[in-house]
């Protein structure tokens, strides 16, 4: 027997409603918490101009079970709709500088003072979205580019952070499997990031002593010594 169109539509509507109301309360709460975090990031992004922080990073290589610890400083700024980054890595003795890295436009500039060599690479189109993870990026941008799993809250240096696990939308990356970020949503800042790489390798970075909107323009120019060799790839 043919079901009248209006009865069929009503049955479909009731079926969808039952599925929605059958969703686990914990999942609904997580989704609500995530939407709140993304909204806070949107608000913070509108006020973001620049940020600078102390950096401690650990590159773990699983096959030899080794940790390469690096310390230094990092700064970000927004120029129009683009993000720029400069990083200075200290020597093991805490002296500047083992390596400087500058990202502007479509280029990544690696400067190694001890070798008197500056290597300039063309950056991929996706590079900037990685930089903006918690440093000026909005919640809308995060939801557009990443699949987001909300993992609850965690306190870092006395600050309550939202722990988010991110996998890229679209083609999978050959550089990592997923990224976990600990976001201070009120300020829209990452206090910690962990990049999970192939073969159980990972890189975890901690950001502290963060200062907002005080970075001078001069910070985003590398001071290269005369006689430095420039290599382009």
mmCIF file of C-alpha atoms in Angstrom:
data_model
loop_
_atom_site.group_PDB
_atom_site.id
_atom_site.type_symbol
_atom_site.label_atom_id
_atom_site.label_comp_id
_atom_site.label_asym_id
_atom_site.label_seq_id
_atom_site.Cartn_x
_atom_site.Cartn_y
_atom_site.Cartn_z
ATOM 1 C CA UNK A 1 0.000 0.000 0.000
ATOM 2 C CA UNK A 2 1.340 3.402 -0.936
ATOM 3 C CA UNK A 3 2.031 5.692 1.997
ATOM 4 C CA UNK A 4 0.599 9.189 1.523
ATOM 5 C CA UNK A 5 3.294 11.782 0.995
ATOM 6 C CA UNK A 6 2.401 13.755 4.131
ATOM 7 C CA UNK A 7 2.522 10.609 6.294
ATOM 8 C CA UNK A 8 5.899 9.639 4.799
ATOM 9 C CA UNK A 9 7.331 13.093 5.496
ATOM 10 C CA UNK A 10 6.053 12.944 9.075
ATOM 11 C CA UNK A 11 7.632 9.520 9.590
ATOM 12 C CA UNK A 12 10.965 10.741 8.261
ATOM 13 C CA UNK A 13 10.866 13.826 10.498
ATOM 14 C CA UNK A 14 10.092 11.755 13.579
ATOM 15 C CA UNK A 15 12.894 9.329 12.675
ATOM 16 C CA UNK A 16 15.477 12.120 12.402
ATOM 17 C CA UNK A 17 14.261 13.654 15.658
ATOM 18 C CA UNK A 18 14.621 10.296 17.428
ATOM 19 C CA UNK A 19 18.215 9.995 16.184
ATOM 20 C CA UNK A 20 19.051 13.478 17.437
ATOM 21 C CA UNK A 21 17.541 12.966 20.863
ATOM 22 C CA UNK A 22 19.196 9.553 21.113
ATOM 23 C CA UNK A 23 22.674 11.146 20.899
ATOM 24 C CA UNK A 24 24.646 10.505 24.103
ATOM 25 C CA UNK A 25 24.412 13.493 26.505
ATOM 26 C CA UNK A 26 28.205 13.486 26.923
ATOM 27 C CA UNK A 27 28.663 13.890 23.159
ATOM 28 C CA UNK A 28 26.175 16.759 23.043
ATOM 29 C CA UNK A 29 28.010 18.438 25.933
ATOM 30 C CA UNK A 30 31.376 17.988 24.199
ATOM 31 C CA UNK A 31 30.023 19.544 21.021
ATOM 32 C CA UNK A 32 28.651 22.487 22.995
ATOM 33 C CA UNK A 33 31.997 22.942 24.774
ATOM 34 C CA UNK A 34 33.855 22.830 21.444
ATOM 35 C CA UNK A 35 31.543 25.424 19.881
ATOM 36 C CA UNK A 36 32.114 27.703 22.882
ATOM 37 C CA UNK A 37 35.903 27.346 22.487
ATOM 38 C CA UNK A 38 35.752 28.098 18.759
ATOM 39 C CA UNK A 39 33.619 31.183 19.439
ATOM 40 C CA UNK A 40 36.157 32.396 22.020
ATOM 41 C CA UNK A 41 38.939 31.890 19.476
ATOM 42 C CA UNK A 42 36.959 33.945 16.937
ATOM 43 C CA UNK A 43 36.700 36.819 19.425
ATOM 44 C CA UNK A 44 40.412 36.623 20.350
ATOM 45 C CA UNK A 45 41.456 36.453 16.692
ATOM 46 C CA UNK A 46 39.778 39.780 16.020
ATOM 47 C CA UNK A 47 42.077 41.448 18.582
ATOM 48 C CA UNK A 48 45.283 39.629 17.629
ATOM 49 C CA UNK A 49 48.150 41.655 16.155
ATOM 50 C CA UNK A 50 51.269 39.837 17.368
ATOM 51 C CA UNK A 51 52.609 37.500 20.048
ATOM 52 C CA UNK A 52 56.022 36.527 21.374
ATOM 53 C CA UNK A 53 56.961 33.653 23.662
ATOM 54 C CA UNK A 54 59.753 31.574 25.106
ATOM 55 C CA UNK A 55 59.946 28.190 23.405
ATOM 56 C CA UNK A 56 61.054 24.761 24.607
ATOM 57 C CA UNK A 57 60.736 21.950 22.048
ATOM 58 C CA UNK A 58 61.491 18.226 22.182
ATOM 59 C CA UNK A 59 61.975 16.268 18.951
ATOM 60 C CA UNK A 60 61.697 12.563 19.790
ATOM 61 C CA UNK A 61 63.042 9.953 17.335
ATOM 62 C CA UNK A 62 61.575 6.567 18.184
ATOM 63 C CA UNK A 63 63.967 4.293 16.282
ATOM 64 C CA UNK A 64 66.919 5.432 18.419
ATOM 65 C CA UNK A 65 64.821 6.598 21.404
ATOM 66 C CA UNK A 66 66.512 10.008 21.410
ATOM 67 C CA UNK A 67 65.321 13.440 22.489
ATOM 68 C CA UNK A 68 66.632 16.621 20.842
ATOM 69 C CA UNK A 69 65.771 19.495 23.186
ATOM 70 C CA UNK A 70 65.777 23.009 21.758
ATOM 71 C CA UNK A 71 65.188 26.295 23.553
ATOM 72 C CA UNK A 72 64.707 29.779 22.206
ATOM 73 C CA UNK A 73 62.101 32.393 21.392
ATOM 74 C CA UNK A 74 59.360 32.678 18.798
ATOM 75 C CA UNK A 75 57.142 35.512 17.576
ATOM 76 C CA UNK A 76 54.118 35.727 15.296
ATOM 77 C CA UNK A 77 52.301 38.651 13.732
ATOM 78 C CA UNK A 78 49.424 39.240 11.371
ATOM 79 C CA UNK A 79 49.971 41.310 8.244
ATOM 80 C CA UNK A 80 46.640 41.736 6.491
ATOM 81 C CA UNK A 81 45.249 38.202 6.255
ATOM 82 C CA UNK A 82 48.721 36.590 6.368
ATOM 83 C CA UNK A 83 50.739 35.262 9.317
ATOM 84 C CA UNK A 84 54.476 35.769 9.725
ATOM 85 C CA UNK A 85 56.788 33.934 12.126
ATOM 86 C CA UNK A 86 60.347 34.347 13.395
ATOM 87 C CA UNK A 87 62.146 31.855 15.663
ATOM 88 C CA UNK A 88 65.568 31.985 17.301
ATOM 89 C CA UNK A 89 67.073 28.750 18.653
ATOM 90 C CA UNK A 90 69.788 29.083 21.297
ATOM 91 C CA UNK A 91 72.983 27.052 21.515
ATOM 92 C CA UNK A 92 73.363 24.351 24.178
ATOM 93 C CA UNK A 93 75.175 26.951 26.283
ATOM 94 C CA UNK A 94 72.170 29.278 26.022
ATOM 95 C CA UNK A 95 73.894 31.737 23.709
ATOM 96 C CA UNK A 96 72.273 33.213 20.628
ATOM 97 C CA UNK A 97 72.020 31.832 18.122
ATOM 98 C CA UNK A 98 72.244 28.295 16.836
ATOM 99 C CA UNK A 99 69.606 28.819 14.163
ATOM 100 C CA UNK A 100 67.176 31.524 13.069
ATOM 101 C CA UNK A 101 64.031 30.825 11.077
ATOM 102 C CA UNK A 102 61.873 33.437 9.360
ATOM 103 C CA UNK A 103 58.627 32.828 7.498
ATOM 104 C CA UNK A 104 57.267 35.647 5.332
ATOM 105 C CA UNK A 105 54.958 35.443 2.364
ATOM 106 C CA UNK A 106 55.783 32.219 0.566
ATOM 107 C CA UNK A 107 59.363 31.702 1.793
ATOM 108 C CA UNK A 108 61.032 30.050 4.782
ATOM 109 C CA UNK A 109 64.466 31.473 5.557
ATOM 110 C CA UNK A 110 66.902 29.341 7.618
ATOM 111 C CA UNK A 111 69.989 31.153 8.878
ATOM 112 C CA UNK A 112 72.855 29.292 10.579
ATOM 113 C CA UNK A 113 75.357 31.868 11.926
ATOM 114 C CA UNK A 114 78.049 29.318 12.751
ATOM 115 C CA UNK A 115 78.071 28.087 9.128
ATOM 116 C CA UNK A 116 77.512 31.563 7.675
ATOM 117 C CA UNK A 117 74.788 30.061 5.511
ATOM 118 C CA UNK A 118 71.271 31.264 4.737
ATOM 119 C CA UNK A 119 68.940 28.750 3.076
ATOM 120 C CA UNK A 120 65.741 30.031 1.469
ATOM 121 C CA UNK A 121 62.935 27.596 0.636
ATOM 122 C CA UNK A 122 59.575 28.025 -1.036
ATOM 123 C CA UNK A 123 56.827 27.197 1.460
ATOM 124 C CA UNK A 124 53.844 25.063 0.549
ATOM 125 C CA UNK A 125 50.399 26.628 0.473
ATOM 126 C CA UNK A 126 49.452 24.710 3.647
ATOM 127 C CA UNK A 127 52.373 25.944 5.734
ATOM 128 C CA UNK A 128 50.612 29.053 7.028
ATOM 129 C CA UNK A 129 47.624 27.199 8.432
ATOM 130 C CA UNK A 130 50.025 25.217 10.647
ATOM 131 C CA UNK A 131 51.566 28.452 11.930
ATOM 132 C CA UNK A 132 48.209 29.909 12.891
ATOM 133 C CA UNK A 133 47.337 27.021 15.243
ATOM 134 C CA UNK A 134 46.699 29.042 18.367
ATOM 135 C CA UNK A 135 48.551 32.179 17.290
ATOM 136 C CA UNK A 136 45.990 34.458 15.688
ATOM 137 C CA UNK A 137 43.924 31.789 13.937
ATOM 138 C CA UNK A 138 40.151 31.940 14.341
ATOM 139 C CA UNK A 139 37.806 29.176 15.384
ATOM 140 C CA UNK A 140 36.139 29.341 11.974
ATOM 141 C CA UNK A 141 39.506 28.787 10.258
ATOM 142 C CA UNK A 142 40.275 25.873 12.574
ATOM 143 C CA UNK A 143 36.938 24.175 11.830
ATOM 144 C CA UNK A 144 37.384 24.818 8.090
ATOM 145 C CA UNK A 145 40.836 23.221 7.838
ATOM 146 C CA UNK A 146 40.789 20.487 10.490
ATOM 147 C CA UNK A 147 38.682 17.666 11.861
ATOM 148 C CA UNK A 148 38.541 18.513 15.573
ATOM 149 C CA UNK A 149 38.169 16.134 18.526
ATOM 150 C CA UNK A 150 37.597 17.821 21.901
ATOM 151 C CA UNK A 151 39.608 15.995 24.603
ATOM 152 C CA UNK A 152 38.560 18.034 27.625
ATOM 153 C CA UNK A 153 40.538 20.572 29.650
ATOM 154 C CA UNK A 154 44.035 20.558 31.139
ATOM 155 C CA UNK A 155 45.820 23.097 33.320
ATOM 156 C CA UNK A 156 49.215 24.352 32.089
ATOM 157 C CA UNK A 157 51.160 26.940 34.109
ATOM 158 C CA UNK A 158 48.004 27.772 36.049
ATOM 159 C CA UNK A 159 45.926 28.352 32.900
ATOM 160 C CA UNK A 160 42.943 26.185 31.978
ATOM 161 C CA UNK A 161 43.380 25.053 28.381
ATOM 162 C CA UNK A 162 41.159 23.199 25.939
ATOM 163 C CA UNK A 163 42.850 20.093 24.569
ATOM 164 C CA UNK A 164 42.011 19.589 20.892
ATOM 165 C CA UNK A 165 43.190 16.819 18.588
ATOM 166 C CA UNK A 166 43.383 17.814 14.918
ATOM 167 C CA UNK A 167 43.563 15.836 11.706
ATOM 168 C CA UNK A 168 43.758 17.682 8.375
ATOM 169 C CA UNK A 169 40.766 17.779 6.099
ATOM 170 C CA UNK A 170 41.424 16.613 2.564
ATOM 171 C CA UNK A 171 44.644 14.829 1.657
ATOM 172 C CA UNK A 172 46.614 13.325 4.540
ATOM 173 C CA UNK A 173 49.970 14.903 5.342
ATOM 174 C CA UNK A 174 53.207 12.996 4.777
ATOM 175 C CA UNK A 175 54.780 14.975 7.649
ATOM 176 C CA UNK A 176 52.425 14.019 10.508
ATOM 177 C CA UNK A 177 49.408 11.878 11.397
ATOM 178 C CA UNK A 178 47.682 14.319 13.732
ATOM 179 C CA UNK A 179 48.361 17.338 15.955
ATOM 180 C CA UNK A 180 47.236 17.961 19.529
ATOM 181 C CA UNK A 181 47.003 21.556 20.763
ATOM 182 C CA UNK A 182 46.348 22.963 24.214
ATOM 183 C CA UNK A 183 44.505 26.261 23.656
ATOM 184 C CA UNK A 184 44.003 29.156 26.043
ATOM 185 C CA UNK A 185 40.731 30.036 24.315
ATOM 186 C CA UNK A 186 40.288 33.368 26.119
ATOM 187 C CA UNK A 187 43.448 34.690 24.451
ATOM 188 C CA UNK A 188 43.382 32.404 21.412
ATOM 189 C CA UNK A 189 46.892 31.094 22.167
ATOM 190 C CA UNK A 190 48.556 27.685 22.153
ATOM 191 C CA UNK A 191 50.435 26.896 25.346
ATOM 192 C CA UNK A 192 51.491 23.498 24.007
ATOM 193 C CA UNK A 193 51.477 21.672 20.666
ATOM 194 C CA UNK A 194 52.372 18.056 19.896
ATOM 195 C CA UNK A 195 52.902 16.909 16.321
ATOM 196 C CA UNK A 196 52.632 13.129 15.890
ATOM 197 C CA UNK A 197 54.805 11.972 13.008
ATOM 198 C CA UNK A 198 55.239 8.715 11.139
ATOM 199 C CA UNK A 199 56.888 5.811 12.952
ATOM 200 C CA UNK A 200 55.997 7.011 16.480
ATOM 201 C CA UNK A 201 58.206 10.104 16.204
ATOM 202 C CA UNK A 202 56.815 13.315 17.644
ATOM 203 C CA UNK A 203 57.649 16.950 18.338
ATOM 204 C CA UNK A 204 56.229 18.678 21.387
ATOM 205 C CA UNK A 205 56.585 22.425 21.922
ATOM 206 C CA UNK A 206 55.783 24.450 25.043
ATOM 207 C CA UNK A 207 55.212 28.222 24.931
ATOM 208 C CA UNK A 208 55.621 30.396 28.037
ATOM 209 C CA UNK A 209 55.978 34.066 29.032
ATOM 210 C CA UNK A 210 53.629 34.963 26.188
ATOM 211 C CA UNK A 211 53.194 38.665 25.444
ATOM 212 C CA UNK A 212 50.485 39.942 23.132
ATOM 213 C CA UNK A 213 50.576 42.809 20.634
ATOM 214 C CA UNK A 214 53.981 44.195 21.655
ATOM 215 C CA UNK A 215 56.316 42.735 18.989
ATOM 216 C CA UNK A 216 58.125 45.439 16.950
ATOM 217 C CA UNK A 217 58.270 45.231 13.155
ATOM 218 C CA UNK A 218 62.065 45.022 13.346
ATOM 219 C CA UNK A 219 61.773 41.577 14.981
ATOM 220 C CA UNK A 220 60.726 40.081 11.642
ATOM 221 C CA UNK A 221 64.027 40.744 9.880
ATOM 222 C CA UNK A 222 66.989 38.374 10.226
ATOM 223 C CA UNK A 223 70.313 39.961 11.134
ATOM 224 C CA UNK A 224 72.616 38.211 8.688
ATOM 225 C CA UNK A 225 76.396 38.664 8.968
ATOM 226 C CA UNK A 226 78.355 40.003 5.960
ATOM 227 C CA UNK A 227 79.824 37.262 3.778
ATOM 228 C CA UNK A 228 76.989 34.804 4.487
ATOM 229 C CA UNK A 229 76.376 32.321 1.661
ATOM 230 C CA UNK A 230 72.794 32.320 0.332
ATOM 231 C CA UNK A 231 71.373 29.029 -0.964
ATOM 232 C CA UNK A 232 67.959 28.836 -2.662
ATOM 233 C CA UNK A 233 65.876 25.704 -3.189
#
